[in-house]
mmCIF file of C-alpha atoms and ligand atoms in Angstrom:
data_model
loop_
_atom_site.group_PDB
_atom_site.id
_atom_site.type_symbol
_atom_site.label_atom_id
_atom_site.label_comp_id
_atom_site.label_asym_id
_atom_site.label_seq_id
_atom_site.Cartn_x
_atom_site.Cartn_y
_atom_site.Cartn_z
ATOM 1 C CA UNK A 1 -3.524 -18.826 -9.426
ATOM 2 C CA UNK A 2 -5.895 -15.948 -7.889
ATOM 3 C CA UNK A 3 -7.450 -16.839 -4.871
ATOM 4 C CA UNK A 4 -9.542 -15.153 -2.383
ATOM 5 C CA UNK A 5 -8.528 -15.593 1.256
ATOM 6 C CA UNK A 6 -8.986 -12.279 2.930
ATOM 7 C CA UNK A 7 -9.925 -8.967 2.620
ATOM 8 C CA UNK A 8 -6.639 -8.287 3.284
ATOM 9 C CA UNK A 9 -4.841 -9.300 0.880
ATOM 10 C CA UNK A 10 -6.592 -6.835 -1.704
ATOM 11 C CA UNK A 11 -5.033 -3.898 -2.937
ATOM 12 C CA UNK A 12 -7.665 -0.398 -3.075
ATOM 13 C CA UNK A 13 -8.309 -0.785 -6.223
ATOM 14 C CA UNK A 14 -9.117 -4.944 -6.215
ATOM 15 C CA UNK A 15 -11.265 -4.055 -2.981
ATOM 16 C CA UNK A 16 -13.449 -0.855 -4.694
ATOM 17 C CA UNK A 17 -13.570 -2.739 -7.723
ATOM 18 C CA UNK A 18 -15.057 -5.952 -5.876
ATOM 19 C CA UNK A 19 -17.771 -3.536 -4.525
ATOM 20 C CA UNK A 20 -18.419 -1.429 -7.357
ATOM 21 C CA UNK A 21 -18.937 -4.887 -9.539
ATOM 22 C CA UNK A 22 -21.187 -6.391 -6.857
ATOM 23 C CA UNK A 23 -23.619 -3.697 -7.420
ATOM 24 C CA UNK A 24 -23.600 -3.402 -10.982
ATOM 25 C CA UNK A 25 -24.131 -6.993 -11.198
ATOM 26 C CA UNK A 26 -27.167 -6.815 -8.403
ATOM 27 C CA UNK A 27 -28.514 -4.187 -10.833
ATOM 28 C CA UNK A 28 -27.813 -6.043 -13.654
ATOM 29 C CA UNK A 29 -29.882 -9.075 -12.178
ATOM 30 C CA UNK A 30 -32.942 -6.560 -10.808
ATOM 31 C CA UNK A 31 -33.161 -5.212 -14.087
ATOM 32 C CA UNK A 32 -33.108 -8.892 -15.753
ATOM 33 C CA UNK A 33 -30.588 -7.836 -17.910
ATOM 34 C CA UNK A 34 -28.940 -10.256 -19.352
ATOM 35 C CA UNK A 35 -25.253 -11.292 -17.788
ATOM 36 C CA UNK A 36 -22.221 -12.317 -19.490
ATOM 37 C CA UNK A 37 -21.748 -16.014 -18.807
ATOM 38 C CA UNK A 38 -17.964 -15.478 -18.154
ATOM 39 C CA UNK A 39 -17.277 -19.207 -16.376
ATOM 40 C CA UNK A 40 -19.350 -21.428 -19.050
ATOM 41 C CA UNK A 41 -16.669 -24.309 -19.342
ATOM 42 C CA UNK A 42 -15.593 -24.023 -15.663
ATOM 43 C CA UNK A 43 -16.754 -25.675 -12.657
ATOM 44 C CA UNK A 44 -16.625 -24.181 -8.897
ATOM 45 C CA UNK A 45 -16.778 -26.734 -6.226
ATOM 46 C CA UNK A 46 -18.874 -25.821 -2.716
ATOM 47 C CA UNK A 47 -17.276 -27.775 0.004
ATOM 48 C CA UNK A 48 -18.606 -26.633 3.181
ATOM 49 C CA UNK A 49 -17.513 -28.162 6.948
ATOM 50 C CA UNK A 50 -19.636 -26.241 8.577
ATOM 51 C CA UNK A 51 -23.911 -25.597 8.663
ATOM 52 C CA UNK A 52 -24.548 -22.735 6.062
ATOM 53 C CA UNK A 53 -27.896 -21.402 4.173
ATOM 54 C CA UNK A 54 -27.286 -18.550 2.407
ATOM 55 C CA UNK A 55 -23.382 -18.774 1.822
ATOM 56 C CA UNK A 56 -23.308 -21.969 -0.121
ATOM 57 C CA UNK A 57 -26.678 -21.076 -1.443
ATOM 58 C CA UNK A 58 -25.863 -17.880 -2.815
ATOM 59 C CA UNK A 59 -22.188 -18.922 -4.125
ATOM 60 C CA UNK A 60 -24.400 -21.900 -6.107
ATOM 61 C CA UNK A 61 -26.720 -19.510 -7.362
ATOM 62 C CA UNK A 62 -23.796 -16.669 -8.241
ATOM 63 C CA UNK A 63 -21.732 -20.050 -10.281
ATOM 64 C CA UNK A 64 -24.779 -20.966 -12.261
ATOM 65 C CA UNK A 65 -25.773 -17.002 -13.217
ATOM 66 C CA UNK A 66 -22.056 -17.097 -14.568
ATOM 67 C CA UNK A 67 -22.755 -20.620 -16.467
ATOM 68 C CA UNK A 68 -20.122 -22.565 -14.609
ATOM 69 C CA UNK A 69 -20.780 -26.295 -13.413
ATOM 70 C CA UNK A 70 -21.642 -26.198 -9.907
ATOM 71 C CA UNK A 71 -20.444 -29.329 -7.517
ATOM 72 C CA UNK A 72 -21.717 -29.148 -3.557
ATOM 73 C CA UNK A 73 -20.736 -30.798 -1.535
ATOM 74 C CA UNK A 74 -22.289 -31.401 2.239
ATOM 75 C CA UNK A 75 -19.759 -32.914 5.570
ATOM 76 C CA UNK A 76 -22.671 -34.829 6.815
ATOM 77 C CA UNK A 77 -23.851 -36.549 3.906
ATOM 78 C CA UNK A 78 -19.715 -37.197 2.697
ATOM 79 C CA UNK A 79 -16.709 -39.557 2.965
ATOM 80 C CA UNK A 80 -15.790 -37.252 5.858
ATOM 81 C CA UNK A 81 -17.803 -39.255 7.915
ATOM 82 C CA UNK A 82 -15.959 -41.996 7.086
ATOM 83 C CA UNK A 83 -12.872 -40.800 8.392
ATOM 84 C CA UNK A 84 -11.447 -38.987 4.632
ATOM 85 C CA UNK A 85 -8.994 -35.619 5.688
ATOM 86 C CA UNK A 86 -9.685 -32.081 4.057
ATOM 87 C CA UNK A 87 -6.448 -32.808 2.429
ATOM 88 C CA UNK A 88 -8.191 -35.955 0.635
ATOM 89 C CA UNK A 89 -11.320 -34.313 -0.189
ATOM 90 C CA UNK A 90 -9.505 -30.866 -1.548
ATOM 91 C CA UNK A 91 -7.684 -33.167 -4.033
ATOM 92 C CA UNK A 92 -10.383 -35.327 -4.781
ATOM 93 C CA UNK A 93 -12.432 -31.964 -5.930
ATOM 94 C CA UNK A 94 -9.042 -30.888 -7.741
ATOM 95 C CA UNK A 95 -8.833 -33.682 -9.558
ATOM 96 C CA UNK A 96 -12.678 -33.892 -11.050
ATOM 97 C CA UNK A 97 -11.776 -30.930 -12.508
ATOM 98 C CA UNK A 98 -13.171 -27.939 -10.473
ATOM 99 C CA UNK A 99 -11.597 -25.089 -11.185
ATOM 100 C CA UNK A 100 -12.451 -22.884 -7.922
ATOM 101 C CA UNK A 101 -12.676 -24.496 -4.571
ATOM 102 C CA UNK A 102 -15.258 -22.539 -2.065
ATOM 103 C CA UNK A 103 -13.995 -23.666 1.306
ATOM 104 C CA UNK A 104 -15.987 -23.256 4.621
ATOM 105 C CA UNK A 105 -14.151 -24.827 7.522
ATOM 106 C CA UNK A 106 -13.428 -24.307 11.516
ATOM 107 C CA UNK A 107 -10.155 -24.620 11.506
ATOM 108 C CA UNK A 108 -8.209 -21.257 10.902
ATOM 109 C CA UNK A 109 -6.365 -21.724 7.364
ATOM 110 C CA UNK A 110 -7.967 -24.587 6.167
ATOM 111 C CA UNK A 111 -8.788 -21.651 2.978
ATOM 112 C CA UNK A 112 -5.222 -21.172 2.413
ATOM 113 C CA UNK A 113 -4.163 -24.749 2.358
ATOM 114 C CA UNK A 114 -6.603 -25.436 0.454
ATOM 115 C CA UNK A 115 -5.101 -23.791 -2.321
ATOM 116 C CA UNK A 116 -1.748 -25.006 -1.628
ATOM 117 C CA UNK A 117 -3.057 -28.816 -2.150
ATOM 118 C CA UNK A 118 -5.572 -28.095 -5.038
ATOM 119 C CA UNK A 119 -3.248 -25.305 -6.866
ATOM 120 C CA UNK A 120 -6.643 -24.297 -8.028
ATOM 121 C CA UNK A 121 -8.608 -20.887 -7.024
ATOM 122 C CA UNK A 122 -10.124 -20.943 -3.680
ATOM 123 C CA UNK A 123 -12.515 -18.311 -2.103
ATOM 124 C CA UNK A 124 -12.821 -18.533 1.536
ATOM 125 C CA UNK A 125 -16.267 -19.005 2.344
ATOM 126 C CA UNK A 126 -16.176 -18.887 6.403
ATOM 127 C CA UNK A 127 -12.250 -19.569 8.119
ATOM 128 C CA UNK A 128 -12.713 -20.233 12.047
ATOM 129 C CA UNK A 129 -13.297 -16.915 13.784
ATOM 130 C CA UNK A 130 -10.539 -15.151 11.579
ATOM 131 C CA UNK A 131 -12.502 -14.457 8.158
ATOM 132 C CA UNK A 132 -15.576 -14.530 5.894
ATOM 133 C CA UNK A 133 -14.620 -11.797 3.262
ATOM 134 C CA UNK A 134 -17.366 -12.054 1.167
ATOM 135 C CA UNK A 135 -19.511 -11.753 3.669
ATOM 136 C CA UNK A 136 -17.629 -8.261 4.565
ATOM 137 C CA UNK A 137 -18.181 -7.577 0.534
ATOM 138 C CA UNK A 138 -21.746 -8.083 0.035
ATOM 139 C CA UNK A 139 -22.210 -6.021 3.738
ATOM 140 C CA UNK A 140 -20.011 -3.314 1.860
ATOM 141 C CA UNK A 141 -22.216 -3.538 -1.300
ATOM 142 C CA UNK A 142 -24.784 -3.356 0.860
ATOM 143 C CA UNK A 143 -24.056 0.141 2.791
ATOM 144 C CA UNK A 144 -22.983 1.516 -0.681
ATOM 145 C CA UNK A 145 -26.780 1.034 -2.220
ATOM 146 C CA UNK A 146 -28.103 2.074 0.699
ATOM 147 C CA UNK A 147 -25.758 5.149 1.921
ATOM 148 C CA UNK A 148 -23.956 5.887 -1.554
ATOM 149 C CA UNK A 149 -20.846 7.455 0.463
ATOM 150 C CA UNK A 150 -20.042 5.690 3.261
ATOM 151 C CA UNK A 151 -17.682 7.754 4.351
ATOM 152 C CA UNK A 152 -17.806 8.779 8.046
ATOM 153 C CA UNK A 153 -21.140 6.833 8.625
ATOM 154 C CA UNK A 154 -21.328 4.804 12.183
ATOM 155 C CA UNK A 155 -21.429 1.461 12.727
ATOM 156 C CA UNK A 156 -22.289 -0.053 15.077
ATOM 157 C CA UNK A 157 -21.707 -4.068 15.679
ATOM 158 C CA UNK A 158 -23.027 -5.575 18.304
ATOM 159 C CA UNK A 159 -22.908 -9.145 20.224
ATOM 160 C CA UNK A 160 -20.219 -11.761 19.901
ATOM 161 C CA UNK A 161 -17.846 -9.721 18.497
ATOM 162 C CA UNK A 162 -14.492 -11.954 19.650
ATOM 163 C CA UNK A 163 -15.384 -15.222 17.970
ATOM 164 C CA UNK A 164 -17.246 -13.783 14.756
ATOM 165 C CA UNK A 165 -15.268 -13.944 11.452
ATOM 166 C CA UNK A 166 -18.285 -11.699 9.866
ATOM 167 C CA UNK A 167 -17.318 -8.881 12.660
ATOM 168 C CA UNK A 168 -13.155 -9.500 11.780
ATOM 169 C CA UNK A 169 -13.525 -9.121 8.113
ATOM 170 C CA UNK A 170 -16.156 -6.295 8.019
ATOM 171 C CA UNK A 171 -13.667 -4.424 10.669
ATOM 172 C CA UNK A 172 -10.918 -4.799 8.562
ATOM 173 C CA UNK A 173 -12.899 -3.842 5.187
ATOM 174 C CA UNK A 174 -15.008 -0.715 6.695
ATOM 175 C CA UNK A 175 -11.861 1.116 7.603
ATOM 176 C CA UNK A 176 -11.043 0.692 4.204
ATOM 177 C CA UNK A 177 -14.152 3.162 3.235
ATOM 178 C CA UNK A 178 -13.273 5.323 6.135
ATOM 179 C CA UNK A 179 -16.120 4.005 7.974
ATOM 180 C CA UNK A 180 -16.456 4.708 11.728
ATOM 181 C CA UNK A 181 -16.592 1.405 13.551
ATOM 182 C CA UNK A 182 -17.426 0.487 17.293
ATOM 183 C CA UNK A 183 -18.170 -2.795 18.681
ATOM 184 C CA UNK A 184 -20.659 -2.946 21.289
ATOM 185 C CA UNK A 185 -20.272 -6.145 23.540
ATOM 186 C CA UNK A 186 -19.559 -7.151 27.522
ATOM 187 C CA UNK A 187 -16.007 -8.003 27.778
ATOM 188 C CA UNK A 188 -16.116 -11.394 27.347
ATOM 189 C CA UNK A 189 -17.142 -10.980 23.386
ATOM 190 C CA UNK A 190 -14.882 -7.809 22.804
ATOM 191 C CA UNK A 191 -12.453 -8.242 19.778
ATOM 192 C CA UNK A 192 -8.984 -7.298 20.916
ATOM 193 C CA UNK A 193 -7.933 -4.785 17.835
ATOM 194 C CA UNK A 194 -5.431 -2.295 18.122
ATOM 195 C CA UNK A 195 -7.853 0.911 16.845
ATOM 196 C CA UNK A 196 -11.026 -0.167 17.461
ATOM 197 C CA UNK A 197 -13.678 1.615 19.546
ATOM 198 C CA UNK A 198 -14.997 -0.820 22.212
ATOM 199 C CA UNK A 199 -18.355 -0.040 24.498
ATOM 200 C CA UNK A 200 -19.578 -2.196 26.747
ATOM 201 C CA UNK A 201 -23.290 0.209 27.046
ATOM 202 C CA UNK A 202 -25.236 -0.293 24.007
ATOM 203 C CA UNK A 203 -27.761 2.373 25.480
ATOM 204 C CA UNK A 204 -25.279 4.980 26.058
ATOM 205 C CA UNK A 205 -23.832 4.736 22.261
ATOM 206 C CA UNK A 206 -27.247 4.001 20.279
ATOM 207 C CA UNK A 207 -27.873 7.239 19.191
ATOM 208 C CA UNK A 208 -24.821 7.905 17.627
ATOM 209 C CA UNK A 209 -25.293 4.830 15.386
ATOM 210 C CA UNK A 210 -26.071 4.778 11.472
ATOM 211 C CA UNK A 211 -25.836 1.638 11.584
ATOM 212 C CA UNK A 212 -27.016 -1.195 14.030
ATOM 213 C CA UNK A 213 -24.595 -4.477 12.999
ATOM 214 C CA UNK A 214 -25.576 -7.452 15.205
ATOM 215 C CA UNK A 215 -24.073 -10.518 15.690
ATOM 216 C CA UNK A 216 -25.207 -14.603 16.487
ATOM 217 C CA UNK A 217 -24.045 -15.346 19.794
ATOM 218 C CA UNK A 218 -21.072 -18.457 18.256
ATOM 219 C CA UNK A 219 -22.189 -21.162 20.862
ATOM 220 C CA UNK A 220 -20.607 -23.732 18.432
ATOM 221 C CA UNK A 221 -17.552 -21.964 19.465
ATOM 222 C CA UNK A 222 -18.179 -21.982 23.094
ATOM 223 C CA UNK A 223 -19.348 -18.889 24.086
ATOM 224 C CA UNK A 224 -22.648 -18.682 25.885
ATOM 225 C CA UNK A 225 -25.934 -16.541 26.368
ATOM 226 C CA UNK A 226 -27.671 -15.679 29.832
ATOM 227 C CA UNK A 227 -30.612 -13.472 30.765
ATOM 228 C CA UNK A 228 -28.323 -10.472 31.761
ATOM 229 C CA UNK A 229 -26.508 -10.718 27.647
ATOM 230 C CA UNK A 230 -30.268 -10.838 26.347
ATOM 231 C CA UNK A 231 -31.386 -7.706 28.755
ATOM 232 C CA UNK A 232 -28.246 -5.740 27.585
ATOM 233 C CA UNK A 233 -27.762 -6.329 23.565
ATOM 234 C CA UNK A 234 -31.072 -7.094 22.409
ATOM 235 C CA UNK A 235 -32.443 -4.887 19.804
ATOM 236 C CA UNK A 236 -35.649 -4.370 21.307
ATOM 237 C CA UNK A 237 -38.519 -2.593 20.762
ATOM 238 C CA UNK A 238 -37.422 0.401 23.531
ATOM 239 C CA UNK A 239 -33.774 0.874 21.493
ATOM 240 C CA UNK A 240 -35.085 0.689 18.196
ATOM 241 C CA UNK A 241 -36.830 3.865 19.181
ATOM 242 C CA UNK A 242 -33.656 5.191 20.553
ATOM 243 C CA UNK A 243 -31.875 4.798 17.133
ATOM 244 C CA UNK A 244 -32.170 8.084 15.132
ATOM 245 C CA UNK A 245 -34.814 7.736 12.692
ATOM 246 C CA UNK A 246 -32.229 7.228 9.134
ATOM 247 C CA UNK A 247 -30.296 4.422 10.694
ATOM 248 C CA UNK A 248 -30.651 0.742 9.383
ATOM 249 C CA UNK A 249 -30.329 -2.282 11.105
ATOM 250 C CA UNK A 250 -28.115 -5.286 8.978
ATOM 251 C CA UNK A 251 -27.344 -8.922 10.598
ATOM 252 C CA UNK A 252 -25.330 -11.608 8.534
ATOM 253 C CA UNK A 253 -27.489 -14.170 9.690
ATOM 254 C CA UNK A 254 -29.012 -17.164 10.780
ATOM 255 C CA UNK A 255 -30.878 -14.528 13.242
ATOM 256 C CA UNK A 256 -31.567 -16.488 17.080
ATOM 257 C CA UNK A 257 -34.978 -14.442 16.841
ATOM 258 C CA UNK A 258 -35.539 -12.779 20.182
ATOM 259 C CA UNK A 259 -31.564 -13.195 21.111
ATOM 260 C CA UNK A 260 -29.807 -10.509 19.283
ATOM 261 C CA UNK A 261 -33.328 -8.875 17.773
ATOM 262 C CA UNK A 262 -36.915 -8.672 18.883
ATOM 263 C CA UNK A 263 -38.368 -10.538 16.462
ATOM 264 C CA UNK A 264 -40.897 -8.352 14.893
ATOM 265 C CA UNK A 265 -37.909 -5.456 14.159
ATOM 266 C CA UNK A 266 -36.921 -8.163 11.300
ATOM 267 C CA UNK A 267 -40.034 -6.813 9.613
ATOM 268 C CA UNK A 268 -39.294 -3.113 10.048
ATOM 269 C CA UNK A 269 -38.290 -1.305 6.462
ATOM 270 C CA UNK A 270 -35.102 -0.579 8.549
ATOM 271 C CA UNK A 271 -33.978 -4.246 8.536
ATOM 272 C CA UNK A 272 -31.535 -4.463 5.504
ATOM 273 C CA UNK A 273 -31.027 -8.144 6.134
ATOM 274 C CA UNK A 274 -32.904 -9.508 3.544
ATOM 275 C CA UNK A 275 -30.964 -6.985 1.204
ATOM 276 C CA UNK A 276 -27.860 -8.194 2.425
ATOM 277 C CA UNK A 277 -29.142 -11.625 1.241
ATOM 278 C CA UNK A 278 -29.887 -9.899 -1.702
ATOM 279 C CA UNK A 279 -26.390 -8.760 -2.383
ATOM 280 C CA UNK A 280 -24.905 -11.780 -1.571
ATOM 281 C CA UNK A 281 -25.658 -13.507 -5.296
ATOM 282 C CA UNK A 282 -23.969 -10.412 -7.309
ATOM 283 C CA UNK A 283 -21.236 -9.882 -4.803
ATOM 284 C CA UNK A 284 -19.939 -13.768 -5.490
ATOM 285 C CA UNK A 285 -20.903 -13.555 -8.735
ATOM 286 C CA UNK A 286 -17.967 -10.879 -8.825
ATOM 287 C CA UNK A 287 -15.996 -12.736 -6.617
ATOM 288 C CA UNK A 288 -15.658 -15.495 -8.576
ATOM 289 C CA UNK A 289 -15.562 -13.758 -12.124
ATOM 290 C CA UNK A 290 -12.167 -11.710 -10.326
ATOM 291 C CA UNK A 291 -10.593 -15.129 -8.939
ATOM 292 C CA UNK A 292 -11.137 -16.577 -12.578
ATOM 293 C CA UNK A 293 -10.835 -14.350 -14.946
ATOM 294 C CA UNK A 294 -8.987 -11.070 -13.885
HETATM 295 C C1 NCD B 301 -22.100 -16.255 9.442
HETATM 296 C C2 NCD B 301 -20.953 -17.237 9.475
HETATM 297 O O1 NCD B 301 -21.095 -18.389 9.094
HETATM 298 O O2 NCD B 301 -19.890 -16.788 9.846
HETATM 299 N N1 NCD B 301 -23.114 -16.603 8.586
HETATM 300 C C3 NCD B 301 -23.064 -16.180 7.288
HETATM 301 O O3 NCD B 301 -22.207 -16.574 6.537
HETATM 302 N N2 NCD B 301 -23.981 -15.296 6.875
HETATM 303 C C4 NCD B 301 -22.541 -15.761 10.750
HETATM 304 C C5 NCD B 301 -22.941 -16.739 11.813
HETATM 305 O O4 NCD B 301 -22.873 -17.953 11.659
HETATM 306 O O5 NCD B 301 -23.349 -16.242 12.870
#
């Protein structure tokens, strides 16, 4: 039973082959070319522990475009909050019938047992500060459309590096594509990664950027934001003029407006972030085709 946990676990070919059928299928969809409705009969279940728009959104959206049955499901408004386990819930969902679980929880490998309790496919939709791999494959998708080769372009990310799961799967899926990677962050939000360039000045290393990544401060995972963060890693105004003029700016969202980014840069033809929005619909949409039917 395929499953998607992690970037990881993909072979070259599985990973290119992810991104390459993310954007055909986002051209398919511009083009409003009909798509094959590969997952009429089946239904994909949404549980989601923790806040999300655009995730749980876009995997709806991505189900439906296939022609599967859609199920969402929403902590607050479930038997969660009257005391039922993931374990329960998992095997309720299992036992309706849905053929692929999409999991977001806080707890690292609540994705993986998912699957072990359903035996159905799961996709890990968000896994504690360890994963988001889609995420990581729309962002790819994303930097192919824009850059075609990627090879050897710069990217920055920048912020809360240590407790983002967007920031530890995109890491682990841009040196894939020979990307060059460097987190910009204070210490206290530095991912420890054997490899990966670390500055603690985003002034000093703007200009070498392609790309500026930034990242939501994770206070739901205790870390916090003063004056001096805000004064050091905002994209302002000043460094967005710093940036050499072809770079792009990209953010997985929800954007703290005037925390990470000066609010009015989200408006700049530079911002990609809508696009990565975009890209998020065709990239599932393959995701969920490869779980099922590959
Ligand atoms: C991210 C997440 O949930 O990890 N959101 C997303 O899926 N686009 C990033 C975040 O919450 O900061």
């Amino acid at each position: 039973m395929r499953s998607l946990l992690e970037v990881g676990q993909l072979d070259d070919e599985d990973l290119q082959e992810l991104v390459a059928e993310g954007v055909r299928y986002r051209t398919a969809l511009d083009g409003g070319e009909a798509v094959s409705r590969t997952l009429v009969g089946r239904t994909v279940a949404n549980i989601f522990f923790e806040a999300s728009t655009r995730t749980q959104l876009s995997f709806d959206l991505a189900a439906q475009r296939l022609g599967a049955n859609v199920l969402n499901f929403n902590e607050v408004t479930s038997s969660t909050s009257k005391g039922e386990s993931l374990r329960d819930t998992v095997e309720t969902v299992a036992a309706m019938g849905a053929d692929v679980i999409v999991i977001r929880h806080k707890d690292d490998g609540a994705p993986g047992r998912a699957a072990e309790w359903s035996g159905r496919h799961v996709v890990n939709a968000g896994e504690g500060t360890v994963a988001h791999p889609t995420q990581a494959l729309l962002d790819t998708v994303t930097l192919v459309r824009h850059f075609g080769d990627v090879a050897g372009i710069r990217v920055g990310m920048v912020g809360d590096v240590a407790h983002s799961r967007v920031a530890a799967s995109l890491w682990r899926t841009l040196t894939r594509f020979d990307v060059d990677l460097v987190q910009i962050a204070p210490a206290r939000f530095q991912l420890d990664e054997d490899g990966l360039e670390t500055s603690a000045d985003f002034d000093a290393t703007i200009g070498s950027l392609d790309v500026v990544y930034l990242l939501r401060v994770q206070v739901e995972r205790g870390a916090t934001i003063d004056s001096a963060y805000i004064d050091r890693y905002q994209l302002n105004r000043a460094r967005f003029e710093a940036l050499s003029p072809t770079s792009v700016v990209m953010h997985p969202g929800p954007v703290n407006r005037d925390v990470e980014i000066e609010s009015s840069l989200l408006d700049e033809k530079r911002s990609l972030v809508l696009e990565q929005v975009a890209n998020g619909v065709p990239t599932r949409m393959a995701v969920l085709e490869w779980v099922v039917n590959r």
